[in-house]
Coordinates of C-alpha atoms and ligand atoms in Angstrom, one line a residue:
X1 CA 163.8 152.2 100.9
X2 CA 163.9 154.8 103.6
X3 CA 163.6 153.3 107.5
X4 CA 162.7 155.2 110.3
X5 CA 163.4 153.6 113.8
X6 CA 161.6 155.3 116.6
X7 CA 160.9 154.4 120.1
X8 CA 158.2 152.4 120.4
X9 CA 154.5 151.8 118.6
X10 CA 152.8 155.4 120.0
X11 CA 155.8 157.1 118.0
X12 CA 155.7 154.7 114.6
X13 CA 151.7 155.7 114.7
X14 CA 152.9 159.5 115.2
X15 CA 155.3 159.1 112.2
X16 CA 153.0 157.3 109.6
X17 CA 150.4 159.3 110.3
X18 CA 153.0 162.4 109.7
X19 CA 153.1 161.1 106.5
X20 CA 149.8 159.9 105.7
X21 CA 148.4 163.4 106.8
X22 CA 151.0 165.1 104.6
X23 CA 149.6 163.6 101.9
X24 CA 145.7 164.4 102.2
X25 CA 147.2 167.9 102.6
X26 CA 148.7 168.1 99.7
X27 CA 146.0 166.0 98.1
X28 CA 142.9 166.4 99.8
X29 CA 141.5 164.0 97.2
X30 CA 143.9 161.5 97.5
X31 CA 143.2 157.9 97.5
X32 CA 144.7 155.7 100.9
X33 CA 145.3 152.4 100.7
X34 CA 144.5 151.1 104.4
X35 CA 145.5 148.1 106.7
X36 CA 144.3 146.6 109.5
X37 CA 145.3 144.7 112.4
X38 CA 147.3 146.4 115.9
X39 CA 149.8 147.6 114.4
X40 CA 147.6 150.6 112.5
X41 CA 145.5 151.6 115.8
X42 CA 148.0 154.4 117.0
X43 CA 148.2 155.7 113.2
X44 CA 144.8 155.9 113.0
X45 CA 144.2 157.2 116.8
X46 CA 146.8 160.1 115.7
X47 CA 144.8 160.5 112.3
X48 CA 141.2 161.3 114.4
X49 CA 143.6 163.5 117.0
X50 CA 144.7 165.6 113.9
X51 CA 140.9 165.8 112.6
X52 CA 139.8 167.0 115.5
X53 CA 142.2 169.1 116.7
X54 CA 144.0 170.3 113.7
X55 CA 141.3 170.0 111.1
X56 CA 142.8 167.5 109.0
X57 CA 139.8 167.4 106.0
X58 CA 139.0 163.7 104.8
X59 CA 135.9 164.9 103.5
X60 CA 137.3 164.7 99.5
X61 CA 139.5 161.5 100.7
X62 CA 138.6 157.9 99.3
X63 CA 140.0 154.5 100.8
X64 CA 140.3 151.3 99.8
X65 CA 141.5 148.5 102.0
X66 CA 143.5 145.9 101.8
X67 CA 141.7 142.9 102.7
X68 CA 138.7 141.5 104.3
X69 CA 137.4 137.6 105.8
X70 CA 135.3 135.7 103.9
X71 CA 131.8 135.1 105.7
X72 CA 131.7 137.8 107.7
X73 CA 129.5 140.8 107.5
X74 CA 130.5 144.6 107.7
X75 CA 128.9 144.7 111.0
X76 CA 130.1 141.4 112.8
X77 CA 133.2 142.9 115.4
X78 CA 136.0 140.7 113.9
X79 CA 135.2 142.2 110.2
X80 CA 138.0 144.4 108.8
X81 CA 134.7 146.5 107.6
X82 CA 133.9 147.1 111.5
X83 CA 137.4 147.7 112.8
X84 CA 137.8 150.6 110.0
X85 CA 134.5 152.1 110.8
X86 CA 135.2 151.6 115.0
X87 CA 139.2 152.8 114.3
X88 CA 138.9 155.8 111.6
X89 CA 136.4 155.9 109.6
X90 CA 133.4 157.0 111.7
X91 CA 135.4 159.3 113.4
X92 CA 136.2 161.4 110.9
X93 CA 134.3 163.8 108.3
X94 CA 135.3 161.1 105.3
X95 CA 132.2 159.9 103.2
X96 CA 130.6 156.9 103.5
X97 CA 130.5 156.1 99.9
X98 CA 134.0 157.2 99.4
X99 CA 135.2 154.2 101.6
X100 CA 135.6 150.7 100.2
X101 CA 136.6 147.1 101.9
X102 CA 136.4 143.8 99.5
X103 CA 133.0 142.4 100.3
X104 CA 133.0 139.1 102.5
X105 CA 129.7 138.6 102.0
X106 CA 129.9 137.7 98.6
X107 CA 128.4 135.8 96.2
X108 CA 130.6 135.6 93.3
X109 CA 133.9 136.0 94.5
X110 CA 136.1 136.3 91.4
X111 CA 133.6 139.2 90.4
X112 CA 133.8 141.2 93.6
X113 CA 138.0 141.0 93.5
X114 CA 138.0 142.1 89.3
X115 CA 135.5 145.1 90.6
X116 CA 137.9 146.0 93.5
X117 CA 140.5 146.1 91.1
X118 CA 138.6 148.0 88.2
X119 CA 137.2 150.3 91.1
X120 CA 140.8 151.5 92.7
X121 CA 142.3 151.5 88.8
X122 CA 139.5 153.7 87.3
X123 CA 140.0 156.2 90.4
X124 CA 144.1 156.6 89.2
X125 CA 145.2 154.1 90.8
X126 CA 146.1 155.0 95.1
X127 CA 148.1 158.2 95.9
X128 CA 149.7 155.9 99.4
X129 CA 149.4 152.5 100.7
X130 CA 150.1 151.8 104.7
X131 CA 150.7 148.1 105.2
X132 CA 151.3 146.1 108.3
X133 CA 153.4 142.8 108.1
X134 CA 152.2 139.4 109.5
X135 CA 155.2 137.6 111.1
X136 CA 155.2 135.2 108.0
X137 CA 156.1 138.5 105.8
X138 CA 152.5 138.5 104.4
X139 CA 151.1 141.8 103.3
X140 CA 147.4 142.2 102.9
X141 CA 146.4 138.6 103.0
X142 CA 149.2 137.9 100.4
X143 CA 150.4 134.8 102.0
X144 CA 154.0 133.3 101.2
X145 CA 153.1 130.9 98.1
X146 CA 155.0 129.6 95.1
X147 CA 154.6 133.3 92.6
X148 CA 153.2 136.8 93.4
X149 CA 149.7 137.2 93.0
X150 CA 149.2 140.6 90.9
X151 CA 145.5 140.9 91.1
X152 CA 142.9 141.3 93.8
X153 CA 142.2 137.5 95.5
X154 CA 140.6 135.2 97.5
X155 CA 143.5 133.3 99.5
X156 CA 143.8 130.2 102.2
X157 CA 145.3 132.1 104.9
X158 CA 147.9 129.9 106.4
X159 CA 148.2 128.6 110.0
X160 CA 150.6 131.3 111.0
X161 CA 148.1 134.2 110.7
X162 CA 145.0 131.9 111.6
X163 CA 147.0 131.4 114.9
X164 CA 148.2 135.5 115.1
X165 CA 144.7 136.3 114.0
X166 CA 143.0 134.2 116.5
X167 CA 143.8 136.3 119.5
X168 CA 140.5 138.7 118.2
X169 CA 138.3 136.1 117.9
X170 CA 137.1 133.7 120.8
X171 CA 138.9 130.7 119.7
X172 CA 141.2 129.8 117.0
X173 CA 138.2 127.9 115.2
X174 CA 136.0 130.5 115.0
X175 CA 139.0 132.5 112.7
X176 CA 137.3 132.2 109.1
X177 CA 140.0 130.5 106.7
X178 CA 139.4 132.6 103.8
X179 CA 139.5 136.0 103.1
X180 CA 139.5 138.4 100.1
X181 CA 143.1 140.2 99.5
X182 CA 144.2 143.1 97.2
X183 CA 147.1 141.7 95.1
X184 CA 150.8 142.8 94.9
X185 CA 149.7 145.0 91.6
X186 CA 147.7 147.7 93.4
X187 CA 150.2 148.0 96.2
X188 CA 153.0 148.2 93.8
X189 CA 151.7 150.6 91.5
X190 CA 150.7 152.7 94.8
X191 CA 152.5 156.0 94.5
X192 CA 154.1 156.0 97.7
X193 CA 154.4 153.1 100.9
X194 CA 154.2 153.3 104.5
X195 CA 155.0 150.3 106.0
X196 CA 154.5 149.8 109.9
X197 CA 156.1 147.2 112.3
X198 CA 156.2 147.0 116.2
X199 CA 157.2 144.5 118.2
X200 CA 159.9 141.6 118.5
X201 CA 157.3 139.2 117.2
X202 CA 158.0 140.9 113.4
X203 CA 161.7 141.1 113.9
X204 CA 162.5 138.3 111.4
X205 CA 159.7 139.3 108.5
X206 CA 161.3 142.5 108.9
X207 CA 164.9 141.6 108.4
X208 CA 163.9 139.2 105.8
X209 CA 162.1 142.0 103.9
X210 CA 164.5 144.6 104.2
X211 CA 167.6 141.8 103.6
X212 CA 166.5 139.3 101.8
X213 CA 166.2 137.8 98.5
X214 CA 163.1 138.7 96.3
X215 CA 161.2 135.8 96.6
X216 CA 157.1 134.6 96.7
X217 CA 157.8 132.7 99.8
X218 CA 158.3 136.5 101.6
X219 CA 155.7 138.6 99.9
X220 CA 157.0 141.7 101.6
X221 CA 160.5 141.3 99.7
X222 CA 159.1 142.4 96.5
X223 CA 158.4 145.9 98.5
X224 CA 162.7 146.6 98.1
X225 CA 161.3 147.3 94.3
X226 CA 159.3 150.2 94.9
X227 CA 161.1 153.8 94.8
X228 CA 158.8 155.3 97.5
X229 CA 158.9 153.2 100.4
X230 CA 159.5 154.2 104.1
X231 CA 159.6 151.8 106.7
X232 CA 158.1 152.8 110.1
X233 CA 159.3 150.4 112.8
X234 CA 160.3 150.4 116.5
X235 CA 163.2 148.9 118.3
X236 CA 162.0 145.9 118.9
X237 CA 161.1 145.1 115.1
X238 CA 164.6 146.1 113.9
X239 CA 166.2 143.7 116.6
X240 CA 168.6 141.8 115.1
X241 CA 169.4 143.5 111.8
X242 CA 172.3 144.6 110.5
X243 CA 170.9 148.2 110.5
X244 CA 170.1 147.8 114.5
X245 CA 173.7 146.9 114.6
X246 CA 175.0 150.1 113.2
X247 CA 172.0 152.2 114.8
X248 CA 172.2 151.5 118.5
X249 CA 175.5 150.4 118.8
X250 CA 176.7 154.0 119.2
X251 CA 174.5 154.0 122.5
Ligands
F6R1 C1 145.4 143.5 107.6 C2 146.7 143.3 106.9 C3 147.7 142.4 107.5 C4 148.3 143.0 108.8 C5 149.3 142.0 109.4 C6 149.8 142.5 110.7 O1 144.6 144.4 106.9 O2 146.9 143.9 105.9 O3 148.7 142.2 106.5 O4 148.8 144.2 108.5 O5 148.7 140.8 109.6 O6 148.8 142.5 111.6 P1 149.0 143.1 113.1 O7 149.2 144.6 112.9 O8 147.7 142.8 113.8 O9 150.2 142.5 113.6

């Protein structure tokens, strides 16, 4: 695991974006893995920047995200389908059909999660993955539970990110309880991971993923397995840590 510790949440979206632009450079076909949330909005602000003002080309690039709510449609505001489109996706020469969010909408849920996972497998599987961290050390919506879920999902999301989450809605009620989550299987199999965290709030998921033991009950432990991982963070996210310790105490 490689972490990068930078000043605050403008430079950890200048950083993954670095990286994440790096790779549709090298691979202009490449298939991202993408998050959602606050934490992403200066990596994908930084993404359009470089579109526009450096060319960066998404027009062979394919996404997949993470996650999306049950019961809402792509174009209701609080849908992960409208933040993309509002964030990255409509700003940039990417095509639509390329682009793909779990569908809250329907039907037959167990069908639409073994499509997702058929869908991102028969495209080779994705080139990067950038994941946020919920302050419960969820990733995705894998929420800490008894065993790692390896396939795409529909999950209870817990009280912890209804209560984070509710700060986009109205009220907390109107946060839906359900949503649709990739499962530990595509993100682990994703050739490379960019992790981002900002903020005091994820100080503890953070130490407890980058310290502690491998366990269900932190879903972002299992990350210390993968070989290609950096870790994007600011100050305030590493506060507390051993590796803060060492880091500022030269200061
Ligand atoms: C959303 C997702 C979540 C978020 C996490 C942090 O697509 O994957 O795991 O990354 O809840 O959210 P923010 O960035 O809003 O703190």
């Amino acid at each position: 695991m490689k972490v990068i510790c930078v000043e605050n949440e403008a430079a950890v979206g200048k950083e993954a974006a670095r990286l994440i632009s790096a790779m549709i450079r090298l691979k202009p076909d490449c298939n991202l893995g993408l998050a959602t949330g606050t934490t992403p909005m200066t990596t994908y602000n930084e993404l359009v920047r470089m579109y526009k003002e450096e060319g960066l080309d998404f027009s062979k690039v394919s996404t997949f995200n993470l996650d999306e709510y049950i019961g809402l449609d792509a174009d209701h505001p609080q849908s992960y389908a409208y933040f993309m489109d509002e964030h990255l996706l409509s700003k940039v020469n990417i095509k639509k059909e390329n682009t793909h969010i779990p569908n809250g909408k329907t039907l037959r849920v167990d069908r639409t999660c073994s499509a997702y996972d058929k869908k991102i497998e028969d495209r080779g599987g994705l080139d990067l993955q950038l994941l946020g961290i919920g302050r419960n050390g969820h990733i995705g919506f894998n929420e800490p539970g008894d065993k790692f879920v390896a396939e795409t999902h529909q999950i209870n999301l817990t009280d912890d990110t209804i209560e984070a989450n509710s700060r986009f809605f109205e009220c907390e009620e109107d946060v839906p309880r359900t949503a649709i989550t990739t499962g530990m299987r595509s993100i682990m199999h994703a050739g490379r991971i960019v992790l981002i965290a900002t903020g005091e709030s994820k100080a503890d998921a953070v130490h407890a993923m980058l310290y502690g033991e491998i366990i269900p009950q932190v879903p972002a432990s299992l990350l210390q397995l993968h070989p290609e991982i950096t870790v994007i963070v600011d100050r305030a996210a590493l506060a507390g840590s051993s590796l803060a310790d060492s880091l500022f105490s030269a200061e």
